[in-house]
Coordinates of N, CA and C in Angstrom, one line a residue:
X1 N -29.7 -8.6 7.7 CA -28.8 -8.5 8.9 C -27.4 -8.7 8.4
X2 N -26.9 -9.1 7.7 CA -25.9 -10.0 6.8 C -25.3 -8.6 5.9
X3 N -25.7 -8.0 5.6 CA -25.9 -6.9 4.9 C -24.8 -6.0 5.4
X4 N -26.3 -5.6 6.6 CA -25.6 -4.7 7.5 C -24.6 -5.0 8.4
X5 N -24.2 -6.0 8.5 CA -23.0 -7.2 9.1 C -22.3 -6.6 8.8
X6 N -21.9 -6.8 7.2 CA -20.9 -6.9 6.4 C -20.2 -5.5 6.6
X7 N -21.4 -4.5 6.1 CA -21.1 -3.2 6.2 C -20.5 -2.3 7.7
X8 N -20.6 -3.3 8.5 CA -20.0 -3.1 10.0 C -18.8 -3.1 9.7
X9 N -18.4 -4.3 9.2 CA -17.0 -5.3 9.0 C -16.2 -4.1 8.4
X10 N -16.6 -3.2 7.3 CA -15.9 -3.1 6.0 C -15.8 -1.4 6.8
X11 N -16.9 -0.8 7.9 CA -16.4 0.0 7.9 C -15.4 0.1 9.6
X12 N -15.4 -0.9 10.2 CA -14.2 -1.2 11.2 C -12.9 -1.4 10.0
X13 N -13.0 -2.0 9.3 CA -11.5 -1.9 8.2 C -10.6 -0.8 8.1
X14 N -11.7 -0.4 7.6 CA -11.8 1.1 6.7 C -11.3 2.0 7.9
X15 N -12.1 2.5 8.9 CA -11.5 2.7 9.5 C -10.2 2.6 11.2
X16 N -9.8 1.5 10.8 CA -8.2 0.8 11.3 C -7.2 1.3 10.4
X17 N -7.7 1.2 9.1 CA -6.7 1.5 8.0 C -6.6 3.0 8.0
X18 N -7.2 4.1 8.1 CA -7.1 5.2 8.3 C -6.5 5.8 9.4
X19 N -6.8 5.1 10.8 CA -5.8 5.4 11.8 C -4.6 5.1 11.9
X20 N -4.4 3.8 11.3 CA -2.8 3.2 10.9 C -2.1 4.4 10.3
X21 N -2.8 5.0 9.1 CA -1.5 5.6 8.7 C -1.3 6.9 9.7
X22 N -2.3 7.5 10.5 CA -1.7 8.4 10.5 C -1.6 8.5 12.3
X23 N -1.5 7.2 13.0 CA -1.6 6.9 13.9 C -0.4 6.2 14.6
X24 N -0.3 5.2 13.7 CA 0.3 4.0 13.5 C 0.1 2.7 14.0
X25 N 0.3 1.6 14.1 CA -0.3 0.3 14.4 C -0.4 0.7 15.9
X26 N 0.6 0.5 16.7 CA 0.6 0.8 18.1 C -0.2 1.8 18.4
X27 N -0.3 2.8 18.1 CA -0.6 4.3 18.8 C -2.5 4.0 18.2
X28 N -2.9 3.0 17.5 CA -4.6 2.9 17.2 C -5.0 1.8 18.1
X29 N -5.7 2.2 18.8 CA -6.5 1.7 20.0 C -7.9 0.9 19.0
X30 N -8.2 0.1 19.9 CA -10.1 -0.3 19.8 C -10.9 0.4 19.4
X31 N -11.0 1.2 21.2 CA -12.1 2.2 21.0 C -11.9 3.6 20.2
X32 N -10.8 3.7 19.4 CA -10.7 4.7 18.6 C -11.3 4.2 17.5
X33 N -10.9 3.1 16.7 CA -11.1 2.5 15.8 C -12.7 2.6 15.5
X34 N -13.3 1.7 17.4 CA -14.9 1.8 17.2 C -15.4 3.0 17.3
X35 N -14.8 4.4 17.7 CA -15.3 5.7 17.5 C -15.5 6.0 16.5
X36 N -13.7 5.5 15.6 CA -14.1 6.6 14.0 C -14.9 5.8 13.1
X37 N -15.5 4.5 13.2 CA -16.7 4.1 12.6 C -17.4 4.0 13.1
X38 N -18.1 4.7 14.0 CA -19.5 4.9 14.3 C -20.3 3.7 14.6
X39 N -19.3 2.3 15.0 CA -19.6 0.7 15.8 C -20.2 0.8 16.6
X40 N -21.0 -0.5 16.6 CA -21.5 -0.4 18.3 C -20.1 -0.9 19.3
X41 N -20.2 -1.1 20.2 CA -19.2 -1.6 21.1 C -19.1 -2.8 20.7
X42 N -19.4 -3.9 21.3 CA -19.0 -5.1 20.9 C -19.0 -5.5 19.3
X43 N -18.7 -4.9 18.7 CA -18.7 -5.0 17.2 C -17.6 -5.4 16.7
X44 N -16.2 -5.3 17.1 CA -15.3 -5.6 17.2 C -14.7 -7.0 17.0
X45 N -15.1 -7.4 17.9 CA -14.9 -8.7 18.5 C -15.8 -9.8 18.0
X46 N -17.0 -8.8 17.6 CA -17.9 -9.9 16.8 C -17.6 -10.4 15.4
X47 N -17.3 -9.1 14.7 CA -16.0 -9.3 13.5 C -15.1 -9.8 13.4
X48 N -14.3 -9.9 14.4 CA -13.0 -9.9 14.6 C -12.3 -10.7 15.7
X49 N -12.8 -11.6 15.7 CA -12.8 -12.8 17.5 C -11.3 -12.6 17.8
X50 N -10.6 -12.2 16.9 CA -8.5 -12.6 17.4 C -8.6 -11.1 17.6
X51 N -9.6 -10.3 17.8 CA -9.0 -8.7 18.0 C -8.4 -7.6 17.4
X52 N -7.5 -6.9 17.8 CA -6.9 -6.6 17.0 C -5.8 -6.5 15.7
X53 N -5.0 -7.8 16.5 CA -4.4 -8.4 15.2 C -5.4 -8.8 14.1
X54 N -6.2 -9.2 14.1 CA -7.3 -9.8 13.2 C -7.9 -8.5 12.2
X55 N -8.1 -7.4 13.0 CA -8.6 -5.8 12.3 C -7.0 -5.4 11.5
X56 N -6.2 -5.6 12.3 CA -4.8 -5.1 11.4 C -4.7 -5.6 10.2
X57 N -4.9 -7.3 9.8 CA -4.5 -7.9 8.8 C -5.7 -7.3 7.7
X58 N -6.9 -7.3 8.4 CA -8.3 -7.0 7.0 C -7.5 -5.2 6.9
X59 N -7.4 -4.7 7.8 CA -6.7 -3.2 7.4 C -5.4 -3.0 5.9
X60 N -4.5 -4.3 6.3 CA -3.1 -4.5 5.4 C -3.8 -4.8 4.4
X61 N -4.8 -6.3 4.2 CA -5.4 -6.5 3.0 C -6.0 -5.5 2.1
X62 N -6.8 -5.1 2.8 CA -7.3 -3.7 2.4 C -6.5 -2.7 1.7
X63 N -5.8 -2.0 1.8 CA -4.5 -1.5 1.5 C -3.8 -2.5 0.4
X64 N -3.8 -3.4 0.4 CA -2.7 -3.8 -0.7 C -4.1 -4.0 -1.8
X65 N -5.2 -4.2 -1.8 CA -6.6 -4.3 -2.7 C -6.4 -2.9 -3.3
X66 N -6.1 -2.0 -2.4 CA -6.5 -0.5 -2.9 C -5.1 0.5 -3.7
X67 N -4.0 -0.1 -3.6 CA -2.5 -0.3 -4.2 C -2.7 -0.9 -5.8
X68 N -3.2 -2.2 -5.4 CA -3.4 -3.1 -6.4 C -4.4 -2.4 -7.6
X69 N -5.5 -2.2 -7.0 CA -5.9 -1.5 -7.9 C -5.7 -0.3 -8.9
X70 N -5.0 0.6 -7.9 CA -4.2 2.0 -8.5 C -3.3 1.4 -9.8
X71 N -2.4 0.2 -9.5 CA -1.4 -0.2 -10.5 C -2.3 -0.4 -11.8
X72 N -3.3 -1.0 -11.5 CA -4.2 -1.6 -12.6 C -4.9 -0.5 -13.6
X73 N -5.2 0.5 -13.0 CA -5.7 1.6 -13.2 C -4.6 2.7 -14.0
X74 N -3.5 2.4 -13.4 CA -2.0 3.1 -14.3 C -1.8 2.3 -15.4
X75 N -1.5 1.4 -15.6 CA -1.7 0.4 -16.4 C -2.4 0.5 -17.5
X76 N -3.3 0.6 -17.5 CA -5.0 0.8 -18.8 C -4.7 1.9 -19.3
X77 N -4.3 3.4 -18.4 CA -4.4 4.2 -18.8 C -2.9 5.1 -19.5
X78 N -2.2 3.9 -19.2 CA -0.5 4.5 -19.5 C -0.4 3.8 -21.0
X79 N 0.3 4.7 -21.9 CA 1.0 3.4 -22.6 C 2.5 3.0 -22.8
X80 N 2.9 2.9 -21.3 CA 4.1 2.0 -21.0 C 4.2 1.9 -19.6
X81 N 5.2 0.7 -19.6 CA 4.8 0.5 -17.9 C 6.0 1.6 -17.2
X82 N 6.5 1.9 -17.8 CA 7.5 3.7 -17.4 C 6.3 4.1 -16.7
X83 N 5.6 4.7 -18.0 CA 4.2 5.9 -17.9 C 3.4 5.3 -16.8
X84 N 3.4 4.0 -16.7 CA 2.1 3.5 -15.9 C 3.1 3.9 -14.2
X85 N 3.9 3.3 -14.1 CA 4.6 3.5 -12.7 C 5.1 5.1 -12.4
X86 N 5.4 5.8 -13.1 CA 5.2 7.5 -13.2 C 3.5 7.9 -12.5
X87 N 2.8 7.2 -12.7 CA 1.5 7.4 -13.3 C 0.6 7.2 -11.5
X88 N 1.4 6.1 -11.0 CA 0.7 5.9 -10.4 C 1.8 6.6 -8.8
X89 N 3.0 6.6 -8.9 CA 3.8 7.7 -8.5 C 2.7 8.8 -7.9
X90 N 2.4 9.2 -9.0 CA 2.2 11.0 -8.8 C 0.5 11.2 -8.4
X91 N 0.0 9.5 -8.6 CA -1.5 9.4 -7.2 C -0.7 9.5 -5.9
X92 N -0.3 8.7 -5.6 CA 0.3 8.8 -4.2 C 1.1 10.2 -3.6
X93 N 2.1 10.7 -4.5 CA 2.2 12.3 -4.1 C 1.2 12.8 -3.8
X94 N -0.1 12.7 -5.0 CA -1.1 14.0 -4.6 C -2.4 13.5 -3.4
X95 N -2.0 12.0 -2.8 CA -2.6 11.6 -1.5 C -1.7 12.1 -0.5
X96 N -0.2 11.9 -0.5 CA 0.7 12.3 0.6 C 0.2 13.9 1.0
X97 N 0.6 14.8 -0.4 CA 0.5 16.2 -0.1 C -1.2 16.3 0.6
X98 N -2.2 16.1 -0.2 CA -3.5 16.3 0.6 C -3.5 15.9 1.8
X99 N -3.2 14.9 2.2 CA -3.2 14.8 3.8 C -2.9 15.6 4.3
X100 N -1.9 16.3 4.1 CA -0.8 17.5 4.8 C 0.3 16.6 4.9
X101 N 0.5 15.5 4.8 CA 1.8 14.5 4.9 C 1.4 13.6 5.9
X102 N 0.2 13.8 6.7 CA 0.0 12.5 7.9 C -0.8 11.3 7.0
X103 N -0.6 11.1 5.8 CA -0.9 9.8 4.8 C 0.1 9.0 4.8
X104 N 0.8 8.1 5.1 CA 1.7 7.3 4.1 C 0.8 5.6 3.8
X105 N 2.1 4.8 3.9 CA 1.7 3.6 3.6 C 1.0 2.6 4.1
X106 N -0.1 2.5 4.9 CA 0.2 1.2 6.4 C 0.7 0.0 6.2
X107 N 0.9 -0.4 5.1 CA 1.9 -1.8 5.1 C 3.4 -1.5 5.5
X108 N 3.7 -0.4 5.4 CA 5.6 0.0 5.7 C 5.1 0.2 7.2
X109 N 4.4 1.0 7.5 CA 4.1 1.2 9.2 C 4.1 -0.3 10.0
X110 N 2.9 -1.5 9.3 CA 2.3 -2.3 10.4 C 3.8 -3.3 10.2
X111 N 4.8 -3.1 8.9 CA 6.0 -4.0 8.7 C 7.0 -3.4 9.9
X112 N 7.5 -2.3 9.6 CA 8.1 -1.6 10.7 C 7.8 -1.7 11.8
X113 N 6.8 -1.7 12.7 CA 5.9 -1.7 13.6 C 6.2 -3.1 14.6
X114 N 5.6 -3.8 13.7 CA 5.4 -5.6 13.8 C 5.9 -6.6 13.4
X115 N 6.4 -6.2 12.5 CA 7.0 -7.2 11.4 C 7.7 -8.7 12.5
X116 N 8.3 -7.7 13.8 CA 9.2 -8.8 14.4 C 8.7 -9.2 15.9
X117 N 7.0 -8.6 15.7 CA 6.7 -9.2 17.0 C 5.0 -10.1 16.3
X118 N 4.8 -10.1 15.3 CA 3.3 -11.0 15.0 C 3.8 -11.6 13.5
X119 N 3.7 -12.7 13.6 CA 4.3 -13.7 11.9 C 3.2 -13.1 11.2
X120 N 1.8 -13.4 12.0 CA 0.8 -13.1 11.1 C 0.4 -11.9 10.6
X121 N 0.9 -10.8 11.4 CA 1.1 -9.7 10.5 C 1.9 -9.4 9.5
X122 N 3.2 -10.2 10.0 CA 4.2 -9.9 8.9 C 4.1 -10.7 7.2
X123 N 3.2 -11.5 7.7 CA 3.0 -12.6 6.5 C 1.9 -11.5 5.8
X124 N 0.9 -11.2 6.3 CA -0.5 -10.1 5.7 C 0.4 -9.1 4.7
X125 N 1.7 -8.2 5.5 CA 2.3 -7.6 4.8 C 3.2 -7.6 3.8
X126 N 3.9 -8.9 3.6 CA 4.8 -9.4 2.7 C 4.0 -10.1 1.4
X127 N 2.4 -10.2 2.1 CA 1.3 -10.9 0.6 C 1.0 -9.6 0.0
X128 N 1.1 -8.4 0.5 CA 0.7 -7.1 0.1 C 1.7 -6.5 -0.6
X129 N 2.8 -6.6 -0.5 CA 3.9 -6.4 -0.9 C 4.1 -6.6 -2.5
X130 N 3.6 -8.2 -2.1 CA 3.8 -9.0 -3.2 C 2.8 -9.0 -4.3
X131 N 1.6 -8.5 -3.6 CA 0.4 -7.8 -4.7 C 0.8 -7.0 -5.3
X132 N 1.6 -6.1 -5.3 CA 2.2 -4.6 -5.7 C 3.2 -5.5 -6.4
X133 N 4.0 -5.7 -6.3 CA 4.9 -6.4 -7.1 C 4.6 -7.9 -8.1
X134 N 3.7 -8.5 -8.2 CA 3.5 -9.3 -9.2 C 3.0 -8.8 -10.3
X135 N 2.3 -7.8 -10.4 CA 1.2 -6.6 -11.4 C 2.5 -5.8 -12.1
X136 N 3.3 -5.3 -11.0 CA 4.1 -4.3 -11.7 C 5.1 -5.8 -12.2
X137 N 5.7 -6.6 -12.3 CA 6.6 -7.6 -13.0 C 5.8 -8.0 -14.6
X138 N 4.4 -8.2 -14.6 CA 3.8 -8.7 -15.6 C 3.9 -7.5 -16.6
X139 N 3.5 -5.7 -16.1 CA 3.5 -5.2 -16.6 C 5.1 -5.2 -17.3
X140 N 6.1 -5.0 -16.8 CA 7.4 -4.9 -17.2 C 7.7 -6.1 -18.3
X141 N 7.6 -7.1 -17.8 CA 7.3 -8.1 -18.6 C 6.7 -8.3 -20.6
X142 N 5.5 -7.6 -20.1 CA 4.7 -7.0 -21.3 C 5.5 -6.0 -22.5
X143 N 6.5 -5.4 -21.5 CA 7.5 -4.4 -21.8 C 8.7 -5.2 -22.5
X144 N 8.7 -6.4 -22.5 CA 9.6 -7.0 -23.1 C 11.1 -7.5 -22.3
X145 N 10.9 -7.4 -21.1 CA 11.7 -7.9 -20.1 C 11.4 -9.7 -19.7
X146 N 12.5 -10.2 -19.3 CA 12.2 -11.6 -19.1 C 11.8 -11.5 -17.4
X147 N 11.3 -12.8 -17.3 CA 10.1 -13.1 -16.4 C 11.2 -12.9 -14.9
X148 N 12.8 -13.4 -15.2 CA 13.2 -12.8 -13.1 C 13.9 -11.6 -13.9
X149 N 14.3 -10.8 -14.8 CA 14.8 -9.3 -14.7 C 13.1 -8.1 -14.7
X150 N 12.5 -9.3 -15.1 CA 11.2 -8.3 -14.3 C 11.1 -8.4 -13.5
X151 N 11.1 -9.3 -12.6 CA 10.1 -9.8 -10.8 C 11.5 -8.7 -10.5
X152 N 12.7 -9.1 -10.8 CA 13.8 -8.0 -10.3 C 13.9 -6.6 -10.0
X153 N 13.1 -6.1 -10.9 CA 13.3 -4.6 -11.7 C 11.9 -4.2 -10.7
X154 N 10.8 -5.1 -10.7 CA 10.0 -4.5 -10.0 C 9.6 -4.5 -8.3
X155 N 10.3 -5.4 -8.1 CA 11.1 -5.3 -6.4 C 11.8 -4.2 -6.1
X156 N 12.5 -3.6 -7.1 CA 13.2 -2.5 -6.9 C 12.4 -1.2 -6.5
X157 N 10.9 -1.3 -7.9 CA 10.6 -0.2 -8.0 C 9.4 0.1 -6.7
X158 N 9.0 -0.8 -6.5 CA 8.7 -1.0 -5.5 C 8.8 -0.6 -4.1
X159 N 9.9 -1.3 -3.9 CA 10.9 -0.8 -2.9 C 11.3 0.9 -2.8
X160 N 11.1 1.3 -3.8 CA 11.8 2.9 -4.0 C 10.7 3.4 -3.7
X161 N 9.4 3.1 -4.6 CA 8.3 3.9 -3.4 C 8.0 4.0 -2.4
X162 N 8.2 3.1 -1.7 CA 8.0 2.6 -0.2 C 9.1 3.4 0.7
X163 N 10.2 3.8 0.0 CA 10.9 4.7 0.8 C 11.0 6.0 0.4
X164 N 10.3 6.5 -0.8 CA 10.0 8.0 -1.3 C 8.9 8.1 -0.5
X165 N 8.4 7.4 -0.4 CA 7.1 8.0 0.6 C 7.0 8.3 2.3
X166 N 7.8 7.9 2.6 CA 8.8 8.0 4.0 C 9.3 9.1 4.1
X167 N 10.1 9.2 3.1 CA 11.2 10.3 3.1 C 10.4 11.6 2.7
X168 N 9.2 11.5 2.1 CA 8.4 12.7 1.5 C 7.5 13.1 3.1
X169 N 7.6 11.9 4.0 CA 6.2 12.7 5.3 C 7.7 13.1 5.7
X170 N 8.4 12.7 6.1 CA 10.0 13.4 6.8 C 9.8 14.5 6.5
X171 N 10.1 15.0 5.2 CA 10.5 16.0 4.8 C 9.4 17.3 4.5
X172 N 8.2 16.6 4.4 CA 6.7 17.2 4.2 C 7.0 17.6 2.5
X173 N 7.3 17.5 1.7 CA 7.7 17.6 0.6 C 7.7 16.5 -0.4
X174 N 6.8 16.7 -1.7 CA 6.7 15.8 -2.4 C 7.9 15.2 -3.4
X175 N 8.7 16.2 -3.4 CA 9.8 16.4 -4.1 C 10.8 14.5 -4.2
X176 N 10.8 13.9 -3.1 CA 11.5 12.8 -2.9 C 10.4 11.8 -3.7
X177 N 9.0 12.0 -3.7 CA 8.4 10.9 -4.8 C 8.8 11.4 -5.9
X178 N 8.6 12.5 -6.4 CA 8.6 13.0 -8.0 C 9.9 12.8 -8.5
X179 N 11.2 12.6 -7.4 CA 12.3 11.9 -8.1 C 12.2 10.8 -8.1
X180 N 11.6 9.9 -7.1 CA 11.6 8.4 -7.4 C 10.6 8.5 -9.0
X181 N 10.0 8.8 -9.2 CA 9.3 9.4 -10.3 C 9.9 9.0 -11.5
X182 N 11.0 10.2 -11.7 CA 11.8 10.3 -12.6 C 12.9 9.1 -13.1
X183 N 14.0 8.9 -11.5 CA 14.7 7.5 -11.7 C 14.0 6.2 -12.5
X184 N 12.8 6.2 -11.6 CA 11.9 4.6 -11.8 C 11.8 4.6 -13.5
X185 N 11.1 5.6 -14.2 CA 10.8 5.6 -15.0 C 12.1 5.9 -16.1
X186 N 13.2 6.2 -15.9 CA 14.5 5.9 -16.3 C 14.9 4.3 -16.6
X187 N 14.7 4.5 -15.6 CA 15.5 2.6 -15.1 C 15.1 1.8 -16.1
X188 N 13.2 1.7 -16.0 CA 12.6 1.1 -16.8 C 12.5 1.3 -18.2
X189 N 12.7 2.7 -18.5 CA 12.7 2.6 -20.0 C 13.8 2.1 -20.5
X190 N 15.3 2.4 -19.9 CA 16.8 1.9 -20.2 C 16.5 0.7 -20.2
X191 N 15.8 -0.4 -19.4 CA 16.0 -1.8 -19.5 C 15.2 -2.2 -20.6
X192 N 14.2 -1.9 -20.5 CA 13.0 -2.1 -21.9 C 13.6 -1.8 -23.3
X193 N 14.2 -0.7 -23.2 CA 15.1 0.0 -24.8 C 16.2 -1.1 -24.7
X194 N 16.7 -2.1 -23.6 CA 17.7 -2.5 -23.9 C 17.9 -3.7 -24.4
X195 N 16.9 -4.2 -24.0 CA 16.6 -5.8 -24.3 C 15.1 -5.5 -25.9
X196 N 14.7 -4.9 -25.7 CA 14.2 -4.5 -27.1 C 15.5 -4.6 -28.2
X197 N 16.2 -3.5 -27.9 CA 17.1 -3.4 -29.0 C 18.0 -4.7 -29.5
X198 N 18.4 -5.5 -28.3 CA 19.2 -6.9 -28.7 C 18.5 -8.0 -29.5
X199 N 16.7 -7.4 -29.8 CA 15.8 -8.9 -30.1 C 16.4 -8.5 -31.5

């Protein structure tokens, strides 16, 4: 029973997180939620006793686990953290373009959204944030940057995705990530060749 509990839980997440993005926090209902996972009715609430806010935050968590991951995965398979943040860029382009553009981020949405009407949302999203950006600092770091011109450099880069990817459903064109693309992976190698060269 526990099992199949769980497997309730994960697919109410699962799908909150999918209507967020292409929904948005407000415009995703309950009973949409318990439609697109195939819940029973009170399933919800049995999961989820605070409701919806409560399905929002395991939705954000979720989302920064699945972020988190991708970096990690760029990472292994790059060999620099340029290459790796290029790397993991041009997953997210070819999620944006597959959608048709109705993919973006749900942490920029439930932040936008909420940020200034639930702390505890805004706190879910600012830990997600910060998942994405402690991975990408170490990586830079590794790169031979010091410990705050990394946490620095990768707040930036960070930040630049979170608005290429905005600007890419705007525009329906991937073209605004594949320059954040290019810049990021500038930026970073200029800092890395720079502080390399002074050791």
């Amino acid at each position: 029973m526990a099992i199949k509990g769980n497997l309730t839980k994960a697919r109410l997440t699962e799908s909150m997180l999918q209507l967020i993005q292409t929904s948005g926090y407000s415009g995703t209902g309950l009973n949409a939620v318990i439609e697109h996972a195939g819940a029973p009715k009170g399933s919800v609430y049995f999961h989820f006793p605070d409701g919806k806010e409560g399905l929002g935050v395991a939705a954000v968590e979720l989302a920064a686990k699945q972020f988190e991951a991708l970096i990690a995965e760029a990472a292994v398979s790059a060999g620099s953290a340029a290459e790796a943040a290029r790397t993991a860029i041009e997953v997210l382009a070819a999620i944006v373009s597959e959608s048709n553009f109705r993919l973006g981020c749900p942490v920029s949405v439930v932040t936008l959204e909420m940020g200034a009407e639930s702390e505890r949302l805004r706190k879910a999203c600012a830990a997600a944030f910060e998942s994405w950006i402690a991975p990408t600092s170490a990586l830079l770091e590794a790169g031979g940057l010091d410990a705050g011109e990394a946490r620095s450099l990768a707040t930036v880069v960070v930040s630049t995705i979170e608005g290429a990817v905005i600007v890419s459903r705007a525009m329906q064109s991937t073209q605004p990530l594949f320059s954040a693309a290019d810049v990021v992976a500038a930026l970073i190698n200029q800092r890395c060749n720079t502080v390399g060269g002074t050791r």
